[in-house]
C-alpha cells in the first residue's frame, strides 16, 4: 500500500505479482493470494489499465465466493471492482457496486478490528477522491462524516467514545 500511495505503481505491481505467485504455490495461503490479486488489480486500476484490472477483480471475486472467503475480503474486492468499472467507463454497473460495498465495509469496520477500521478509512479516503472527481457533493459530505466516525476512538466496550463535557471546556 505504501508503494501505491507514493505513486510507485510499477514497483507495487511487481511486488504484488511476486507475492501472489508465492501465495498460490504449494506453501501458500489462498486468502493471502486473493488479497494479493485484489491489490495487484488496484495497481492496474491506478495505472488506468482498466480492462485488465476489471478482469482480475472479477476472477478474484468469483474465487473468493467459491471458497467462502471472509466477507471483509469479498467486499474490498467488490469495492475495487466498482471503482475500476466507474473509471473504466462502466459507470452504471460500477457506481452501485462501489456504493453497496462502501456501506457494507463501513458496517463491518465499525464493528471490526482496528486493522479493519484503518483499512476502511483508507478505502473511504479513496472513495472521497472519486466522489470529488465526480462532483458528487452530497455523497462527498456524507462520506466525510462517515470517515470521522471511523477515526473516532473506541472505548473498552467497543463503542465509539463520545466527547465529554470536560473535552469541550478545554
Coordinates of N, CA and C in Angstrom, one line a residue:
X1 N 0.8 -1.2 0.0 CA 0.0 0.0 0.0 C 0.9 1.3 0.0
X2 N 2.0 1.2 0.7 CA 2.9 2.3 0.7 C 3.3 2.7 -0.7
X3 N 3.7 1.7 -1.5 CA 4.1 2.0 -2.8 C 3.0 2.6 -3.7
X4 N 1.8 2.2 -3.5 CA 0.7 2.8 -4.2 C 0.4 4.2 -3.8
X5 N 0.5 4.4 -2.5 CA 0.2 5.8 -2.0 C 1.3 6.8 -2.5
X6 N 2.5 6.2 -2.7 CA 3.6 7.1 -3.2 C 3.7 7.1 -4.7
X7 N 2.7 6.5 -5.4 CA 2.6 6.5 -6.8 C 3.8 5.7 -7.5
X8 N 4.3 4.7 -6.7 CA 5.3 3.8 -7.3 C 4.6 2.6 -7.7
X9 N 3.8 2.7 -8.8 CA 2.9 1.7 -9.2 C 3.5 0.5 -9.9
X10 N 4.6 0.8 -10.7 CA 5.2 -0.3 -11.4 C 5.9 -1.3 -10.3
X11 N 6.5 -0.7 -9.3 CA 7.1 -1.5 -8.2 C 6.1 -2.2 -7.5
X12 N 5.0 -1.5 -7.2 CA 3.9 -2.2 -6.4 C 3.3 -3.3 -7.2
X13 N 3.1 -3.1 -8.5 CA 2.6 -4.2 -9.4 C 3.5 -5.4 -9.3
X14 N 4.8 -5.2 -9.5 CA 5.7 -6.3 -9.5 C 5.7 -7.0 -8.1
X15 N 5.7 -6.2 -7.0 CA 5.7 -6.9 -5.7 C 4.4 -7.7 -5.5
X16 N 3.3 -7.2 -5.9 CA 2.0 -7.9 -5.7 C 2.0 -9.2 -6.6
X17 N 2.6 -9.1 -7.8 CA 2.6 -10.3 -8.7 C 3.5 -11.4 -8.0
X18 N 4.6 -11.0 -7.5 CA 5.5 -11.9 -6.8 C 4.8 -12.5 -5.6
X19 N 4.2 -11.7 -4.8 CA 3.5 -12.2 -3.6 C 2.4 -13.1 -4.0
X20 N 1.6 -12.8 -5.0 CA 0.6 -13.7 -5.5 C 1.1 -15.1 -5.9
X21 N 2.2 -15.1 -6.7 CA 2.8 -16.3 -7.1 C 3.2 -17.2 -5.9
X22 N 3.8 -16.5 -5.0 CA 4.3 -17.3 -3.8 C 3.1 -17.8 -3.0
X23 N 2.1 -17.0 -2.8 CA 0.9 -17.5 -2.0 C 0.1 -18.5 -2.8
X24 N 0.2 -18.5 -4.1 CA -0.5 -19.5 -4.9 C 0.2 -20.8 -5.0
X25 N 1.4 -20.9 -4.5 CA 2.2 -22.1 -4.6 C 1.9 -23.1 -3.5
X26 N 2.6 -24.2 -3.4 CA 2.3 -25.3 -2.5 C 2.3 -24.9 -1.0
X27 N 3.1 -23.9 -0.7 CA 3.2 -23.5 0.7 C 2.4 -22.2 1.0
X28 N 1.6 -21.8 0.0 CA 0.9 -20.5 0.2 C -0.4 -20.6 0.9
X29 N -1.0 -19.4 1.0 CA -2.3 -19.3 1.7 C -3.3 -18.7 0.6
X30 N -4.4 -19.4 0.4 CA -5.3 -18.9 -0.6 C -6.0 -17.5 -0.3
X31 N -6.2 -17.3 1.0 CA -6.7 -16.0 1.4 C -5.7 -14.9 1.1
X32 N -4.4 -15.1 1.4 CA -3.4 -14.1 1.1 C -3.2 -13.9 -0.4
X33 N -3.4 -15.0 -1.1 CA -3.2 -15.0 -2.6 C -4.3 -14.1 -3.2
X34 N -5.6 -14.2 -2.7 CA -6.7 -13.4 -3.1 C -6.5 -11.9 -2.8
X35 N -5.9 -11.7 -1.6 CA -5.6 -10.3 -1.2 C -4.6 -9.7 -2.1
X36 N -3.6 -10.5 -2.5 CA -2.5 -10.0 -3.4 C -3.1 -9.7 -4.8
X37 N -4.0 -10.5 -5.2 CA -4.7 -10.3 -6.6 C -5.5 -9.0 -6.5
X38 N -6.2 -8.8 -5.4 CA -7.0 -7.6 -5.3 C -6.1 -6.4 -5.3
X39 N -5.0 -6.4 -4.6 CA -4.1 -5.3 -4.6 C -3.4 -5.1 -5.9
X40 N -3.1 -6.2 -6.6 CA -2.5 -6.1 -7.9 C -3.5 -5.4 -8.9
X41 N -4.7 -5.8 -8.8 CA -5.7 -5.2 -9.7 C -5.9 -3.7 -9.4
X42 N -5.8 -3.4 -8.1 CA -5.9 -1.9 -7.8 C -4.7 -1.2 -8.4
X43 N -3.5 -1.8 -8.4 CA -2.4 -1.1 -9.1 C -2.6 -0.9 -10.6
X44 N -3.2 -2.0 -11.2 CA -3.6 -1.9 -12.6 C -4.6 -0.7 -12.8
X45 N -5.6 -0.6 -11.9 CA -6.6 0.4 -12.0 C -5.9 1.8 -11.9
X46 N -5.0 1.9 -10.9 CA -4.3 3.2 -10.8 C -3.4 3.6 -12.0
X47 N -3.0 2.5 -12.7 CA -2.3 2.8 -14.0 C -3.2 2.9 -15.2
X48 N -4.5 3.0 -14.9 CA -5.5 3.1 -15.9 C -5.6 2.0 -16.9
X49 N -5.2 0.8 -16.4 CA -5.3 -0.4 -17.2 C -6.6 -1.1 -16.8
X50 N -7.7 -0.5 -17.1 CA -9.0 -0.9 -16.5 C -9.5 -2.2 -17.0
X51 N -9.3 -2.6 -18.2 CA -9.8 -3.9 -18.7 C -9.1 -5.0 -18.0
X52 N -7.8 -4.9 -17.8 CA -7.0 -5.9 -17.0 C -7.4 -5.9 -15.5
X53 N -7.6 -4.7 -15.0 CA -8.0 -4.6 -13.6 C -9.3 -5.3 -13.3
X54 N -10.3 -5.0 -14.2 CA -11.7 -5.5 -14.1 C -11.7 -7.0 -14.2
X55 N -10.9 -7.5 -15.2 CA -10.9 -9.0 -15.4 C -10.3 -9.7 -14.1
X56 N -9.2 -9.1 -13.6 CA -8.5 -9.7 -12.4 C -9.5 -9.6 -11.2
X57 N -10.2 -8.5 -11.0 CA -11.1 -8.4 -9.9 C -12.3 -9.3 -10.0
X58 N -12.8 -9.5 -11.2 CA -14.0 -10.4 -11.4 C -13.6 -11.8 -11.1
X59 N -12.4 -12.2 -11.6 CA -11.9 -13.6 -11.3 C -11.6 -13.8 -9.8
X60 N -11.0 -12.8 -9.2 CA -10.7 -12.9 -7.8 C -12.0 -13.0 -6.9
X61 N -13.0 -12.2 -7.3 CA -14.2 -12.2 -6.5 C -14.9 -13.6 -6.7
X62 N -14.9 -14.1 -7.9 CA -15.5 -15.4 -8.1 C -14.8 -16.5 -7.3
X63 N -13.5 -16.5 -7.2 CA -12.8 -17.4 -6.4 C -13.1 -17.2 -4.9
X64 N -13.2 -16.0 -4.5 CA -13.5 -15.7 -3.1 C -14.9 -16.2 -2.8
X65 N -15.8 -16.1 -3.6 CA -17.2 -16.5 -3.4 C -17.2 -18.1 -3.3
X66 N -16.5 -18.7 -4.2 CA -16.5 -20.2 -4.3 C -15.8 -20.8 -3.0
X67 N -14.8 -20.1 -2.5 CA -14.1 -20.6 -1.3 C -14.6 -20.1 0.0
X68 N -15.7 -19.3 -0.1 CA -16.3 -18.7 1.1 C -15.3 -17.9 1.9
X69 N -14.6 -17.0 1.2 CA -13.7 -16.1 1.8 C -14.4 -15.2 2.8
X70 N -13.7 -14.6 3.7 CA -14.4 -13.7 4.7 C -15.1 -12.6 3.9
X71 N -16.2 -12.1 4.5 CA -17.0 -11.1 4.0 C -16.1 -9.8 3.7
X72 N -15.3 -9.5 4.7 CA -14.4 -8.3 4.5 C -13.6 -8.3 3.2
X73 N -13.0 -9.5 2.9 CA -12.2 -9.6 1.7 C -13.0 -9.5 0.5
X74 N -14.2 -10.1 0.5 CA -15.1 -10.0 -0.7 C -15.5 -8.6 -0.9
X75 N -15.8 -7.9 0.1 CA -16.3 -6.5 0.0 C -15.2 -5.6 -0.5
X76 N -14.0 -5.8 -0.1 CA -12.9 -5.0 -0.6 C -12.7 -5.2 -2.1
X77 N -12.8 -6.5 -2.5 CA -12.7 -6.8 -3.9 C -13.8 -6.1 -4.7
X78 N -15.0 -6.2 -4.1 CA -16.2 -5.6 -4.8 C -16.0 -4.1 -4.9
X79 N -15.5 -3.5 -3.9 CA -15.3 -2.0 -3.9 C -14.3 -1.7 -5.0
X80 N -13.2 -2.4 -5.0 CA -12.2 -2.1 -6.1 C -12.7 -2.4 -7.4
X81 N -13.6 -3.4 -7.6 CA -14.2 -3.7 -8.9 C -15.1 -2.5 -9.3
X82 N -15.9 -2.0 -8.3 CA -16.8 -0.9 -8.6 C -16.0 0.3 -9.0
X83 N -14.9 0.6 -8.4 CA -14.0 1.7 -8.8 C -13.5 1.6 -10.2
X84 N -13.0 0.4 -10.5 CA -12.4 0.1 -11.8 C -13.5 0.2 -12.9
X85 N -14.7 -0.2 -12.6 CA -15.8 -0.1 -13.6 C -16.2 1.4 -13.8
X86 N -16.3 2.1 -12.7 CA -16.6 3.6 -12.9 C -15.5 4.3 -13.7
X87 N -14.3 4.0 -13.3 CA -13.2 4.7 -14.0 C -13.0 4.2 -15.4
X88 N -13.4 2.9 -15.7 CA -13.2 2.3 -17.0 C -14.4 2.5 -17.9
X89 N -15.3 3.5 -17.5 CA -16.5 3.9 -18.3 C -17.7 2.9 -18.2
X90 N -17.8 2.1 -17.2 CA -19.0 1.3 -17.0 C -19.6 1.8 -15.7
X91 N -20.0 3.1 -15.7 CA -20.4 3.8 -14.5 C -21.7 3.2 -14.0
X92 N -22.7 2.9 -14.9 CA -24.0 2.3 -14.4 C -23.8 1.0 -13.7
X93 N -22.8 0.2 -14.0 CA -22.6 -1.0 -13.3 C -21.7 -0.8 -12.1
X94 N -20.7 0.1 -12.2 CA -19.7 0.3 -11.2 C -20.2 1.1 -10.0
X95 N -20.9 2.2 -10.2 CA -21.3 3.1 -9.1 C -22.2 2.3 -8.0
X96 N -23.2 1.6 -8.4 CA -24.0 0.9 -7.4 C -23.1 -0.2 -6.6
X97 N -22.3 -0.8 -7.3 CA -21.4 -1.8 -6.7 C -20.5 -1.2 -5.7
X98 N -19.9 -0.1 -6.1 CA -19.0 0.7 -5.2 C -19.7 1.2 -4.0
X99 N -20.9 1.7 -4.2 CA -21.7 2.3 -3.1 C -22.1 1.2 -2.1
X100 N -22.6 0.1 -2.6 CA -23.1 -1.0 -1.8 C -21.9 -1.6 -1.0
X101 N -20.8 -1.7 -1.6 CA -19.6 -2.3 -0.9 C -19.1 -1.3 0.1
X102 N -19.2 0.0 -0.1 CA -18.8 1.0 0.8 C -19.6 0.9 2.1
X103 N -20.9 0.7 1.9 CA -21.9 0.6 3.0 C -21.5 -0.6 3.8
X104 N -21.3 -1.8 3.2 CA -21.0 -3.0 3.9 C -19.7 -2.9 4.6
X105 N -18.7 -2.3 4.0 CA -17.4 -2.2 4.6 C -17.5 -1.3 5.8
X106 N -18.2 -0.2 5.7 CA -18.4 0.7 6.9 C -19.0 -0.1 8.1
X107 N -20.0 -0.9 7.8 CA -20.6 -1.6 8.9 C -19.7 -2.6 9.5
X108 N -19.0 -3.3 8.6 CA -18.0 -4.3 9.1 C -16.9 -3.7 9.9
X109 N -16.4 -2.5 9.4 CA -15.3 -1.8 10.1 C -15.7 -1.3 11.4
X110 N -16.9 -0.7 11.5 CA -17.3 -0.1 12.8 C -17.4 -1.2 13.9
X111 N -17.7 -2.4 13.5 CA -17.8 -3.5 14.5 C -16.5 -4.3 14.5
X112 N -15.6 -4.0 13.7 CA -14.4 -4.9 13.5 C -13.2 -4.5 14.2
X113 N -12.1 -5.0 13.8 CA -10.8 -4.9 14.4 C -10.2 -3.5 14.1
X114 N -9.2 -3.1 14.8 CA -8.5 -1.8 14.5 C -7.9 -1.8 13.1
X115 N -7.4 -3.0 12.6 CA -6.9 -3.1 11.3 C -7.9 -2.9 10.2
X116 N -9.1 -3.4 10.5 CA -10.2 -3.3 9.5 C -10.7 -1.8 9.5
X117 N -10.7 -1.2 10.7 CA -11.1 0.3 10.7 C -10.1 1.1 9.9
X118 N -8.8 0.8 10.1 CA -7.8 1.6 9.4 C -7.9 1.3 7.9
X119 N -8.1 0.1 7.5 CA -8.2 -0.2 6.0 C -9.4 0.5 5.5
X120 N -10.5 0.5 6.2 CA -11.8 1.1 5.8 C -11.6 2.6 5.6
X121 N -10.8 3.2 6.6 CA -10.5 4.6 6.5 C -9.8 4.9 5.1
X122 N -8.9 4.1 4.8 CA -8.1 4.3 3.5 C -9.0 4.1 2.3
X123 N -9.9 3.1 2.4 CA -10.9 2.9 1.3 C -11.9 4.1 1.2
X124 N -12.3 4.6 2.3 CA -13.2 5.8 2.3 C -12.5 7.0 1.8
X125 N -11.2 7.2 2.1 CA -10.4 8.3 1.5 C -10.3 8.1 0.0
X126 N -10.1 6.9 -0.5 CA -10.2 6.7 -1.9 C -11.5 7.0 -2.5
X127 N -12.6 6.6 -1.8 CA -13.9 7.0 -2.3 C -14.1 8.5 -2.3
X128 N -13.7 9.2 -1.3 CA -13.8 10.6 -1.3 C -13.1 11.3 -2.5
X129 N -12.0 10.8 -2.9 CA -11.3 11.3 -4.1 C -12.2 11.0 -5.3
X130 N -12.7 9.8 -5.4 CA -13.6 9.5 -6.5 C -14.8 10.5 -6.6
X131 N -15.5 10.6 -5.4 CA -16.7 11.5 -5.4 C -16.3 12.9 -5.7
X132 N -15.2 13.4 -5.3 CA -14.8 14.8 -5.6 C -14.6 14.9 -7.1
X133 N -13.9 13.9 -7.7 CA -13.7 14.0 -9.1 C -15.0 13.9 -9.9
X134 N -16.0 13.2 -9.3 CA -17.3 13.1 -10.0 C -18.2 14.3 -9.6
X135 N -17.8 15.2 -8.8 CA -18.5 16.3 -8.3 C -19.8 15.9 -7.6
X136 N -19.8 14.8 -6.9 CA -21.0 14.3 -6.2 C -20.9 14.9 -4.7
X137 N -21.3 16.1 -4.6 CA -21.2 16.8 -3.3 C -22.0 16.3 -2.2
X138 N -23.2 15.8 -2.4 CA -24.0 15.2 -1.4 C -23.3 14.0 -0.8
X139 N -22.9 13.1 -1.7 CA -22.2 11.9 -1.2 C -20.9 12.2 -0.6
X140 N -20.2 13.2 -1.1 CA -18.9 13.6 -0.6 C -19.1 14.0 0.9
X141 N -20.0 14.8 1.2 CA -20.3 15.3 2.5 C -20.6 14.1 3.5
X142 N -21.5 13.3 3.0 CA -21.9 12.1 3.8 C -20.7 11.2 4.2
X143 N -19.9 10.9 3.2 CA -18.7 10.0 3.4 C -17.6 10.7 4.2
X144 N -17.6 12.0 4.2 CA -16.7 12.8 5.1 C -17.1 12.5 6.5
X145 N -18.4 12.6 6.8 CA -18.9 12.3 8.1 C -18.6 10.9 8.6
X146 N -18.8 10.0 7.6 CA -18.5 8.5 7.9 C -17.0 8.3 8.3
X147 N -16.2 9.0 7.6 CA -14.8 8.9 7.8 C -14.4 9.4 9.2
X148 N -15.1 10.5 9.7 CA -14.9 10.9 11.0 C -15.3 9.9 12.1
X149 N -16.4 9.2 11.8 CA -16.8 8.1 12.7 C -15.8 7.0 12.8
X150 N -15.2 6.7 11.6 CA -14.2 5.7 11.6 C -12.9 6.1 12.4
X151 N -12.6 7.4 12.4 CA -11.4 7.9 13.1 C -11.6 8.0 14.5
X152 N -12.9 8.1 15.0 CA -13.2 8.2 16.4 C -12.7 7.0 17.2
X153 N -12.0 7.3 18.3 CA -11.5 6.2 19.1 C -12.7 5.4 19.7
X154 N -12.5 4.1 19.9 CA -13.5 3.2 20.6 C -13.0 3.1 22.0
X155 N -14.0 3.0 22.9 CA -13.7 2.7 24.3 C -13.6 1.2 24.5
X156 N -13.3 0.8 25.7 CA -13.1 -0.6 26.0 C -14.4 -1.5 25.7
X157 N -15.5 -0.9 25.7 CA -16.7 -1.7 25.4 C -17.0 -1.9 23.9
X158 N -16.1 -1.3 23.1 CA -16.2 -1.4 21.7 C -17.0 -0.3 21.1
X159 N -17.6 0.6 21.9 CA -18.5 1.7 21.4 C -17.6 2.9 21.1
X160 N -18.0 3.7 20.2 CA -17.3 4.9 19.9 C -17.3 5.8 21.1
X161 N -16.1 6.4 21.4 CA -16.0 7.3 22.5 C -16.6 8.6 22.1
X162 N -17.5 9.1 22.9 CA -18.2 10.4 22.6 C -17.4 11.5 23.4
X163 N -17.4 12.7 22.9 CA -16.7 13.7 23.6 C -17.4 14.0 25.0
X164 N -16.6 14.2 26.0 CA -17.2 14.5 27.3 C -17.4 16.0 27.5
X165 N -18.1 16.4 28.5 CA -18.3 17.8 28.8 C -16.9 18.5 29.0
X166 N -16.0 17.8 29.7 CA -14.7 18.4 30.0 C -13.9 18.6 28.8
X167 N -14.1 17.7 27.7 CA -13.4 17.9 26.5 C -13.8 19.2 25.8
X168 N -15.0 19.6 25.9 CA -15.5 20.8 25.2 C -15.1 22.1 26.0
X169 N -14.7 21.9 27.3 CA -14.4 23.1 28.1 C -12.9 23.4 28.0
X170 N -12.1 22.6 27.4 CA -10.6 22.8 27.4 C -10.3 23.8 26.3

